[in-house]
GROMACS .gro file of C-alpha atoms in nm:
model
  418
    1UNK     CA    1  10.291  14.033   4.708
    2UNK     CA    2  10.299  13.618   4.709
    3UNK     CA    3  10.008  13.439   4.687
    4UNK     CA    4   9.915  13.140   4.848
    5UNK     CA    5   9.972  12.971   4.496
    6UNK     CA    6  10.322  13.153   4.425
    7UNK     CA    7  10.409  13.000   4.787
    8UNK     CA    8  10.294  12.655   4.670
    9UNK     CA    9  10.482  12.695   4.319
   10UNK     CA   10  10.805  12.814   4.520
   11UNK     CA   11  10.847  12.557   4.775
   12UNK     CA   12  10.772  12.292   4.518
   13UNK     CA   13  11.001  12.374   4.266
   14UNK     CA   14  11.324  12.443   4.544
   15UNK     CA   15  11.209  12.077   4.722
   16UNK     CA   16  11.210  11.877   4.394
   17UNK     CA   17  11.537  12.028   4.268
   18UNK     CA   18  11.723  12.021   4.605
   19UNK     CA   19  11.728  11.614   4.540
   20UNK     CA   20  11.974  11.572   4.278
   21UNK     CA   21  12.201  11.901   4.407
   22UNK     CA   22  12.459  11.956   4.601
   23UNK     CA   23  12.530  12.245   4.856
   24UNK     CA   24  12.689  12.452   4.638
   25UNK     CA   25  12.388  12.443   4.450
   26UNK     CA   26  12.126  12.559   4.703
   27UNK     CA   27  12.229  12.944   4.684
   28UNK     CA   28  12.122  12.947   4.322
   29UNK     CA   29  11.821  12.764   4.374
   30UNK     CA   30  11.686  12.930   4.623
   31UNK     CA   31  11.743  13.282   4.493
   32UNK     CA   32  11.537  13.101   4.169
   33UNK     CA   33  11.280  12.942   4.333
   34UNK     CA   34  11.193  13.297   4.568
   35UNK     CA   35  11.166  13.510   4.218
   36UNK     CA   36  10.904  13.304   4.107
   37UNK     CA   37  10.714  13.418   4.395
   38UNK     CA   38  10.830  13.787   4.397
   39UNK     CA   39  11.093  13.800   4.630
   40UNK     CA   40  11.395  13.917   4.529
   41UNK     CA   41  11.767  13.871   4.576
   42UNK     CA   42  11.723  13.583   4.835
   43UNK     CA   43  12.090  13.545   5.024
   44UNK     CA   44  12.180  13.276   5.273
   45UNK     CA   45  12.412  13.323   5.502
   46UNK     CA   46  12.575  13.026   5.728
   47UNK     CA   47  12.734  13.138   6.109
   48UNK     CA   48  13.056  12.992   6.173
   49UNK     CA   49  13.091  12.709   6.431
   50UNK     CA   50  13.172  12.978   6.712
   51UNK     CA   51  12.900  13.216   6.640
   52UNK     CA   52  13.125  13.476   6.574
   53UNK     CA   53  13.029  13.596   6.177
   54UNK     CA   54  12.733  13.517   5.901
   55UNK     CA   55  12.947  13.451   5.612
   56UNK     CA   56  12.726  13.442   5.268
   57UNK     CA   57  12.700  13.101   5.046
   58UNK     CA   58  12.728  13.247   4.680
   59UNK     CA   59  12.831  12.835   4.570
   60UNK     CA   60  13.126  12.960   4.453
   61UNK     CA   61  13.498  12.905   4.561
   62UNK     CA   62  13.623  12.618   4.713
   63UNK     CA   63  13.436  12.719   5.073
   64UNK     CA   64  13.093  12.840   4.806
   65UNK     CA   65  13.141  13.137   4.956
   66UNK     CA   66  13.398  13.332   4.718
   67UNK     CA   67  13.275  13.699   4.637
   68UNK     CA   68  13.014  13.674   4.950
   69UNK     CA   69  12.954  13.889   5.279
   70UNK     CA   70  13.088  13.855   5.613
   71UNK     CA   71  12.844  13.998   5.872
   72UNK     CA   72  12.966  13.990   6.228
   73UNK     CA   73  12.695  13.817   6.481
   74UNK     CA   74  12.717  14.119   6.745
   75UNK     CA   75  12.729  14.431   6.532
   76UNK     CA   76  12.445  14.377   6.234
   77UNK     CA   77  12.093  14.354   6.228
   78UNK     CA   78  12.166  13.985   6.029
   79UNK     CA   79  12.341  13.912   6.430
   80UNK     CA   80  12.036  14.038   6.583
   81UNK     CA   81  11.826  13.790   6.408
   82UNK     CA   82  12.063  13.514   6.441
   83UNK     CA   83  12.108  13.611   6.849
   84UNK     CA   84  11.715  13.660   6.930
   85UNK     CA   85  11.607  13.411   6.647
   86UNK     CA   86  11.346  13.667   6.537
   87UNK     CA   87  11.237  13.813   6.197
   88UNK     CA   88  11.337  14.176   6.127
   89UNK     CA   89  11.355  14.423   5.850
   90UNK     CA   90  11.416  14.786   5.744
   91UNK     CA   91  11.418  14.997   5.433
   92UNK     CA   92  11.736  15.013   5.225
   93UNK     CA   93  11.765  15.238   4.911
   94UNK     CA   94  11.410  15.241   4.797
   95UNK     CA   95  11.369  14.874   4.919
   96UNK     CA   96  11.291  14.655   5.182
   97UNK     CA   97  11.529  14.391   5.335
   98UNK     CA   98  11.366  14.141   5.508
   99UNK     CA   99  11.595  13.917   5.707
  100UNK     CA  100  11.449  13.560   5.902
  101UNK     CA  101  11.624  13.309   6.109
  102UNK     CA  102  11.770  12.978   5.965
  103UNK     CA  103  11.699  12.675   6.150
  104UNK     CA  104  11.714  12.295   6.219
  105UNK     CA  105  11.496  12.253   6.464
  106UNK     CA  106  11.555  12.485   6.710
  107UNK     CA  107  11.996  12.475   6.644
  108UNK     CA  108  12.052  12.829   6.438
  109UNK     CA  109  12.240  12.757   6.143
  110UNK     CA  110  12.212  13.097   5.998
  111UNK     CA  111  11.982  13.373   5.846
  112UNK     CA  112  11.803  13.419   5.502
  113UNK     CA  113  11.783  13.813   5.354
  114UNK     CA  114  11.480  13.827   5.112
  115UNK     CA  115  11.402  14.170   4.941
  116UNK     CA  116  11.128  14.324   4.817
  117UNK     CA  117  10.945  14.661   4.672
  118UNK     CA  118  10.773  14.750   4.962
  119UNK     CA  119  10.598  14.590   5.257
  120UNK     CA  120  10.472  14.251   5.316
  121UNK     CA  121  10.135  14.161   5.359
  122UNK     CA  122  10.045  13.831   5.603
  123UNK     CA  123  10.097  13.599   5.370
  124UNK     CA  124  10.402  13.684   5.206
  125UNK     CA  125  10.558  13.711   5.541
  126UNK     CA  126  10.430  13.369   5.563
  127UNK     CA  127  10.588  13.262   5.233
  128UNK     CA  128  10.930  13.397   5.343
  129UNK     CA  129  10.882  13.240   5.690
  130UNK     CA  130  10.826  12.938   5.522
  131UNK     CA  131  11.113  12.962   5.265
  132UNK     CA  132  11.355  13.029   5.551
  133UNK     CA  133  11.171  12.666   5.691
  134UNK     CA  134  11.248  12.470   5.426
  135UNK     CA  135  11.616  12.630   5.358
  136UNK     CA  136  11.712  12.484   5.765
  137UNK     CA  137  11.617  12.177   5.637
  138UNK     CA  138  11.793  12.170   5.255
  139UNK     CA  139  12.120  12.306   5.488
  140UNK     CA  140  12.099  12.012   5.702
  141UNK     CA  141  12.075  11.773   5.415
  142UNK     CA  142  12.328  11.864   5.203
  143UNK     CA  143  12.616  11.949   5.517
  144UNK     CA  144  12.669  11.619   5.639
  145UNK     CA  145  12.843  11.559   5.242
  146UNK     CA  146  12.996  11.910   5.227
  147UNK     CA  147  13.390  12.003   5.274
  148UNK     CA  148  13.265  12.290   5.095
  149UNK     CA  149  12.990  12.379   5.396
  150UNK     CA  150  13.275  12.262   5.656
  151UNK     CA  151  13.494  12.544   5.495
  152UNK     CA  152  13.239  12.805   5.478
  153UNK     CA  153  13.113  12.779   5.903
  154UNK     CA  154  13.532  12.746   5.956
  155UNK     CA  155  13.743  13.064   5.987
  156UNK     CA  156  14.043  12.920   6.075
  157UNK     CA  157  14.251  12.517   6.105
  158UNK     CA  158  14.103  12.290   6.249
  159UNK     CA  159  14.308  12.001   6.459
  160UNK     CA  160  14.267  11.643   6.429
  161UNK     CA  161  14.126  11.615   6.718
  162UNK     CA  162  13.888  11.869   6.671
  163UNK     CA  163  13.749  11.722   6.370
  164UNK     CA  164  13.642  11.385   6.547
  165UNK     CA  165  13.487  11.562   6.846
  166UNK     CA  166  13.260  11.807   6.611
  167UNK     CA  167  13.170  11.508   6.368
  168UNK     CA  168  13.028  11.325   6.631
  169UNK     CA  169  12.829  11.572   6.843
  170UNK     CA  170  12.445  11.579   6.847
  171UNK     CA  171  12.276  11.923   6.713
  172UNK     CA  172  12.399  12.181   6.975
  173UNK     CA  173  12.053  12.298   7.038
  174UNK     CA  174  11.730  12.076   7.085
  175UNK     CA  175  11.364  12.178   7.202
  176UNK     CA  176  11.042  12.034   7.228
  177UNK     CA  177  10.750  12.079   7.434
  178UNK     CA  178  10.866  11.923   7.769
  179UNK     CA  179  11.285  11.976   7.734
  180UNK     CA  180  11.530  12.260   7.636
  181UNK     CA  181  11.876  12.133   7.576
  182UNK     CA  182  12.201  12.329   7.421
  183UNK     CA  183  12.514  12.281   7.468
  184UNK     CA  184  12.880  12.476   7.367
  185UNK     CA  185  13.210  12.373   7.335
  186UNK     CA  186  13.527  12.582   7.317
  187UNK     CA  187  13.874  12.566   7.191
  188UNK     CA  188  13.646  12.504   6.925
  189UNK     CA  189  13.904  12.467   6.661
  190UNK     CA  190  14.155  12.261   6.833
  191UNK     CA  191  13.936  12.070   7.161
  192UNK     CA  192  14.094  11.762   7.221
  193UNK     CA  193  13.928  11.551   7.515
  194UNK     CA  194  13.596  11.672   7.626
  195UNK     CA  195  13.244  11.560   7.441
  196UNK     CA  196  12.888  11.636   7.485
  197UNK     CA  197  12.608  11.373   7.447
  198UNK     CA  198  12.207  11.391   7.453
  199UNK     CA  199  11.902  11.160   7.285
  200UNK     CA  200  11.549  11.112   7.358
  201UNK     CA  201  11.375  10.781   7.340
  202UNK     CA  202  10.986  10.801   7.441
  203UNK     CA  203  10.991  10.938   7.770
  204UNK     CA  204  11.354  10.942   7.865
  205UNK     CA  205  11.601  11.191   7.776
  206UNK     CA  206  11.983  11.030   7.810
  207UNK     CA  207  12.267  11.338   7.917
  208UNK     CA  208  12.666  11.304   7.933
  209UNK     CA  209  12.929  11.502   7.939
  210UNK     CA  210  13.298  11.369   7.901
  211UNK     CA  211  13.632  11.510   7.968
  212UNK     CA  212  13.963  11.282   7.879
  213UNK     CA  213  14.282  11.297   8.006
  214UNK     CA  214  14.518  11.481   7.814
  215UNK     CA  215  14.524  11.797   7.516
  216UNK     CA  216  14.600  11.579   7.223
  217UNK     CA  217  14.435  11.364   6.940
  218UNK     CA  218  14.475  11.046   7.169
  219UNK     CA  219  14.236  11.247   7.449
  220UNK     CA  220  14.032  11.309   7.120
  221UNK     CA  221  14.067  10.944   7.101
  222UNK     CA  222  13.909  10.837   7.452
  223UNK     CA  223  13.662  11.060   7.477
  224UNK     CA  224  13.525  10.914   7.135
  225UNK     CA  225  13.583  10.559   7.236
  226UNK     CA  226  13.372  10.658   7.566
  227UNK     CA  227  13.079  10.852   7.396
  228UNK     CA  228  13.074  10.533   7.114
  229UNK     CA  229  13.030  10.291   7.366
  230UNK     CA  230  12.813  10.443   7.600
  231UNK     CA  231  12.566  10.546   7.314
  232UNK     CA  232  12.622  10.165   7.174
  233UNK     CA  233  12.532  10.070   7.544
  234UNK     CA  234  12.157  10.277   7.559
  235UNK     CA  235  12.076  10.174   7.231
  236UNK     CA  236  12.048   9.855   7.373
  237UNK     CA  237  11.855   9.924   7.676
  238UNK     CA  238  12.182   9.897   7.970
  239UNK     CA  239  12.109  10.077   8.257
  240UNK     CA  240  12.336  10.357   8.351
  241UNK     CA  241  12.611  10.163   8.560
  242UNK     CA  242  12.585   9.871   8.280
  243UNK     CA  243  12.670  10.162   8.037
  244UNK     CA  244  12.958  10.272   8.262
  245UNK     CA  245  13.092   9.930   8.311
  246UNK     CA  246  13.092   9.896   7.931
  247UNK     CA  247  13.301  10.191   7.908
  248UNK     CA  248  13.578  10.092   8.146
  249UNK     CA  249  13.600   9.789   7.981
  250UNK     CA  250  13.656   9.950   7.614
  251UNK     CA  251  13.874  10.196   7.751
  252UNK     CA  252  14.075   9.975   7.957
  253UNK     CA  253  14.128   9.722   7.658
  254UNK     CA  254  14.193  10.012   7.401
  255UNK     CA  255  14.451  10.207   7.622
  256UNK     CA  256  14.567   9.933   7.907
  257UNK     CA  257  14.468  10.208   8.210
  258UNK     CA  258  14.727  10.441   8.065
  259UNK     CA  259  14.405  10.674   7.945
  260UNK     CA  260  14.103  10.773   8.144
  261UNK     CA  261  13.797  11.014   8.114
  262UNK     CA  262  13.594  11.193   8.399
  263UNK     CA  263  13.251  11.170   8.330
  264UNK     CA  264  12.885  11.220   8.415
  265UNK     CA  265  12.635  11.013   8.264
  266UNK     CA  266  12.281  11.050   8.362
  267UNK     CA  267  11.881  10.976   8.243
  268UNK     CA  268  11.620  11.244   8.285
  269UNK     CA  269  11.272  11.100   8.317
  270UNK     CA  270  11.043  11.338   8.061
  271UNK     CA  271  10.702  11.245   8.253
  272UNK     CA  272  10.799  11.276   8.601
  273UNK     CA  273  11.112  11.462   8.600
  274UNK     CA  274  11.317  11.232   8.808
  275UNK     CA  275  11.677  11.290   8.675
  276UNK     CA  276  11.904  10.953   8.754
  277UNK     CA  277  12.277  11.051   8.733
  278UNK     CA  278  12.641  10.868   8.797
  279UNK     CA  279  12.884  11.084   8.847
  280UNK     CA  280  13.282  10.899   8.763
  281UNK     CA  281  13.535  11.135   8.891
  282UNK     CA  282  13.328  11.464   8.740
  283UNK     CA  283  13.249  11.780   8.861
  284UNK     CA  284  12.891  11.742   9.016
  285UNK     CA  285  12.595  11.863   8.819
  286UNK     CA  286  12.438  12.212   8.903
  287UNK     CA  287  12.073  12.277   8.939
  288UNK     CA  288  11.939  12.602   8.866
  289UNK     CA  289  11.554  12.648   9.026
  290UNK     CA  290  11.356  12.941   8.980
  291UNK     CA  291  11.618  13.111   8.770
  292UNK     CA  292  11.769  13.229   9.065
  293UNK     CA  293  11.839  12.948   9.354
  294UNK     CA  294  12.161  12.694   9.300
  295UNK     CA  295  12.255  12.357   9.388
  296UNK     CA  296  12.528  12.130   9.390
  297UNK     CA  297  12.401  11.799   9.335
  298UNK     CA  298  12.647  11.592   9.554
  299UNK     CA  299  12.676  11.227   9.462
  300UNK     CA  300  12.952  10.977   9.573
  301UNK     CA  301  13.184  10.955   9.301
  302UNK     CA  302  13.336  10.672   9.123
  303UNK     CA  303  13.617  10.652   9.022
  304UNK     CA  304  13.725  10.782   8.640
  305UNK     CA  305  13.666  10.574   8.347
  306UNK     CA  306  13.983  10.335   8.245
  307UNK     CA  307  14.129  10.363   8.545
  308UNK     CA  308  13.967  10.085   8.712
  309UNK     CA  309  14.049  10.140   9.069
  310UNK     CA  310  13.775   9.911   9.145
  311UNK     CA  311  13.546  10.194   9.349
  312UNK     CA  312  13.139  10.155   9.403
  313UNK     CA  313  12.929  10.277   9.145
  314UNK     CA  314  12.647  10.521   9.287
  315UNK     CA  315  12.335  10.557   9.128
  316UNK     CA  316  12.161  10.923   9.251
  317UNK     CA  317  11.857  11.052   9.182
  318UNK     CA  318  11.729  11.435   9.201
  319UNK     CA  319  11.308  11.499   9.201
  320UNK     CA  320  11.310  11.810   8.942
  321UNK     CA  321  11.033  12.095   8.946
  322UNK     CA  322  10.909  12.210   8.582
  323UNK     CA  323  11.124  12.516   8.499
  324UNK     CA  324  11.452  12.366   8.665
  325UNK     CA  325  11.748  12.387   8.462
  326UNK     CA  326  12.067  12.135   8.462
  327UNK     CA  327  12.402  12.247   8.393
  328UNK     CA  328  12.699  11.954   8.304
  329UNK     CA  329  12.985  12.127   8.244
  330UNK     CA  330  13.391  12.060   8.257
  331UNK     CA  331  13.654  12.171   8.432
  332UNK     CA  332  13.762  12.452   8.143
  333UNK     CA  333  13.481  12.675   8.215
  334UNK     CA  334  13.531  12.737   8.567
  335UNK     CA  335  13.941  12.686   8.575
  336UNK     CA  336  14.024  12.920   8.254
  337UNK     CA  337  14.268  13.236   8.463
  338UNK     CA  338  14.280  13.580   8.339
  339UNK     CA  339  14.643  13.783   8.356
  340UNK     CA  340  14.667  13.771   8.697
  341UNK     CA  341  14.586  13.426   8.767
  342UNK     CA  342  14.226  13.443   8.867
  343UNK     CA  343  13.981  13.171   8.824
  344UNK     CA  344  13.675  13.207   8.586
  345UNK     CA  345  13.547  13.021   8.904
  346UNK     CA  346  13.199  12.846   8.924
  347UNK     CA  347  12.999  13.118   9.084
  348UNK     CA  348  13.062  13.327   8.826
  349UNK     CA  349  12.988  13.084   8.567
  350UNK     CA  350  12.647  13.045   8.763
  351UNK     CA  351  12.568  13.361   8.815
  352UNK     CA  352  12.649  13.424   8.415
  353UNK     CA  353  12.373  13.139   8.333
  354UNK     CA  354  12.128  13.262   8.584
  355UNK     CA  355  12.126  13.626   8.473
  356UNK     CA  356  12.119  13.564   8.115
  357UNK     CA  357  11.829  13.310   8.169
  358UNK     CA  358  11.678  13.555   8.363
  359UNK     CA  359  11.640  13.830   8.136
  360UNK     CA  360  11.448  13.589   7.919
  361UNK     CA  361  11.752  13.496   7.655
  362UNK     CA  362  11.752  13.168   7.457
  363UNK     CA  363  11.934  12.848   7.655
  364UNK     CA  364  12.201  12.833   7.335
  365UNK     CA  365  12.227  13.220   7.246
  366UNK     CA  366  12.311  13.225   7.716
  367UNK     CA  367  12.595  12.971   7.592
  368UNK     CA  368  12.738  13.104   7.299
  369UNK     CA  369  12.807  13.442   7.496
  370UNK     CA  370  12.895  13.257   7.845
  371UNK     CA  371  13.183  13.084   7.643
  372UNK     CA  372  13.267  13.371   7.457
  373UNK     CA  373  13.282  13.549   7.795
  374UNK     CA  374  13.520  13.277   7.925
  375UNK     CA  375  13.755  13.303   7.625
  376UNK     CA  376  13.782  13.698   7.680
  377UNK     CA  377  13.899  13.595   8.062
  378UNK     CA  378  14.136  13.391   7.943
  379UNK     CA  379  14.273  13.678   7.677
  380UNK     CA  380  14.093  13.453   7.376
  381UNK     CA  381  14.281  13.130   7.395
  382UNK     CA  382  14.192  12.821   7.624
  383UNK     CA  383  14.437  12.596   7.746
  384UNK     CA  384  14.191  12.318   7.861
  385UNK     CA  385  13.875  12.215   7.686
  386UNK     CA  386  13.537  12.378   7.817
  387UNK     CA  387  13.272  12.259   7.776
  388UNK     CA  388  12.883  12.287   7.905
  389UNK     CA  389  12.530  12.166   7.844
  390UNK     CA  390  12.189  12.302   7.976
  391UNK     CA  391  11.869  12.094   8.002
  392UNK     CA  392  11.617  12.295   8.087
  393UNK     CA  393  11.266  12.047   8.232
  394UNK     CA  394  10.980  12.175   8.138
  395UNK     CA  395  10.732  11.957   8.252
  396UNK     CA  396  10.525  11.641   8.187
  397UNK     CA  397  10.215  11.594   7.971
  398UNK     CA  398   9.983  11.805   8.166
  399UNK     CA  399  10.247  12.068   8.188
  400UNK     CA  400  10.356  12.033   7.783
  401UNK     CA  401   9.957  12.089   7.692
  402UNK     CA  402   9.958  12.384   7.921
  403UNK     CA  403  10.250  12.503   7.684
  404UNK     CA  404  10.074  12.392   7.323
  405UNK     CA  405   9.756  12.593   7.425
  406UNK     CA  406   9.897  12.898   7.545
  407UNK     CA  407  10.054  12.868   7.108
  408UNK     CA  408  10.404  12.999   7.316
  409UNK     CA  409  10.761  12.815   7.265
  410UNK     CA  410  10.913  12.637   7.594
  411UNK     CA  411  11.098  12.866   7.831
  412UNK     CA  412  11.471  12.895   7.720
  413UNK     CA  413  11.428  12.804   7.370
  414UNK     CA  414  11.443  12.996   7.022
  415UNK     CA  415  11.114  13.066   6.931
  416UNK     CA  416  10.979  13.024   6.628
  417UNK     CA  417  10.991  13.346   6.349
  418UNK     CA  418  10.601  13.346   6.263
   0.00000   0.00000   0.00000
């Protein structure tokens, strides 16, 4: 069993020597650092960008992954841990395998398998809990530098286009105390125009979702040049039609009118839950209340970005009750057709969300099947871009302390493996 001490001993030794390492260094290190404290055999194992397998870092091979397992998400216990984000373990020859959710923040990047002799008491489930901490954050770190980590969560080419809209995304999952967000994005190997966008700063919570014209690297193009500007244009405090103005403008100078984006850009206010949107040319944002009752939250349109048709500019604001949920999406989730030319269609999509949210899953483990569930409509291959977030409001300060006393995670979101 770990001690407090061999805890101590363990995550100082893997924190100092994750400084000067690389990725394909961490396996090693870690499976060091956790026999110093008595655990044994520690494996990581990284999920693929479309949640599909766990696929084992060994550091070795040109993806670090050469000679390593491949665990699908939704047949192994590894899956189950990675879908519920939940610790679990069970007895394998004469053993125990313990195996803990990998995380940054609240996005899953994978699960850690620790063995040992025989049970755990509290605080070497603590240890490992904590182990499993500090490997989400190492992972993070050492990614961002990594063609051999880009290999290892790929399992097959990636387009040009592709890369550009995956290098610039936020984290597709984010939680704190008063806001859920996660978001998904499929063909997720070769999406070309649409982009998902979120940030907090203090009190505000900023939200887009963009979908350019077109299936090729220069729709990859626009809907980079619109997320750039219109992140350049909150960073400096422009109010939502100043940000959409801005992005005409770039778009209009890059591509002379001949490229445009649909887009929704909007603010959510964390205190008092007033959500501010514009909506230019988009599908119109759905609320979910209750988990059960829908709205379409109808908004005079402008018109799309780079077009510059020269139409009004709306600003619309929604009053949102703690627990409501907000769903941005594009026009690839509700327009993919099965065989027979049927529509994915937005009630089902709804209806999908709502269920799943229902029967208590995760906000990004509802996405990662509702897109997997449109692919399998469209017989596995999208010919448009789909893409959707969910922000889920869970209240302001009063509510949030309600939420740190009760010790529970917000509604929607992972929760945490201790």
């Amino acid at each position: 069993m770990a001690s407090l001490q061999d805890c101590v001993r363990m995550l100082h030794f893997l924190l100092r020597a994750s400084h000067l390492s690389a990725f394909e260094e961490l396996p090693e290190l870690l499976a060091r650092s956790a026999t110093e404290a008595g655990l044994h055999r520690a494996r990581i194992y990284v999920a693929d960008i479309q949640g599909i397998t766990l696929r084992e870092a060994t550091g070795q091979g040109a993806d670090a992954g050469a000679g390593g397992q491949e665990l699908r998400v939704d047949a192994t216990l590894a899956g189950r841990v990675f879908r519920s984000v939940q610790s679990h373990s069970a007895h394998v020859d004469g053993h125990v395998q313990h195996w803990l959710p990998v995380l940054d923040g609240t996005e899953r990047l994978g699960v850690l398998r620790i063995e040992t002799e025989g049970e755990v008491d509290e605080q070497t489930q603590a240890s490992m809990e904590d182990l499993a901490s500090l490997t989400g954050l190492l992972l993070v770190s050492k990614r961002h530098h990594s063609d051999s980590y880009a290999r290892l969560t790929r399992v097959g080419p990636m387009s040009v286009s592709a890369e550009m809209q995956w290098t610039l995304m936020p984290p597709r999952a984010f939680a704190n105390k008063r806001v859920t967000i996660a978001a998904e994005m499929e063909p997720a190997y070769a999406t070309a125009g649409d982009a998902f966008d979120y940030a907090l700063a203090g009190d505000t919570t900023h939200l887009a979702v963009f979908d350019a014209m077109g299936h090729d690297t220069s729709a990859g193009l626009t809907a980079n040049l619109a997320m750039a500007t219109c992140r350049n244009q909150r960073r400096q405090g422009s109010s939502l039609p100043e940000a959409r103005d801005a992005i005409e403008a770039t778009l209009i100078e890059q591509f002379a009118r001949s490229r445009y984006a649909t887009a929704v850009l909007a603010d959510l206010d964390l205190e008092a839950g007033m959500l501010t949107w514009i909506n230019c040319g988009h599908h119109p944002p759905v609320l979910i209340r209750g988990r059960r009752w829908t709205a379409h939250l109808t908004c005079t349109p402008t018109h799309p970005l780079g077009t510059g048709l020269g139409l009004p500019t709306t600003l619309c604001r929604e009053q949102l009750e703690p627990g409501d949920q907000l769903l941005l999406y594009t026009d690839g989730i509700v327009e993919a057709r099965d065989a027979k030319g049927r529509e994915f269609g937005r009630d089902r999509f709804v209806d999908f969300v709502i269920r799943h949210q229902s029967d208590g899953m995760a906000a990004p483990e509802t996405l990662r099947r509702l897109v997997h569930a449109v692919l399998e409509h469209h017989d596995g291959r999208l010919n448009d871009d789909a893409t959707v977030l969910l922000c889920e409001w869970h209240g302001g300060a009063g509510t949030a302390a309600s939420v740190r006393e009760s010790h529970e995670p917000p509604p929607g979101s992972p929760r945490t493996p201790r």
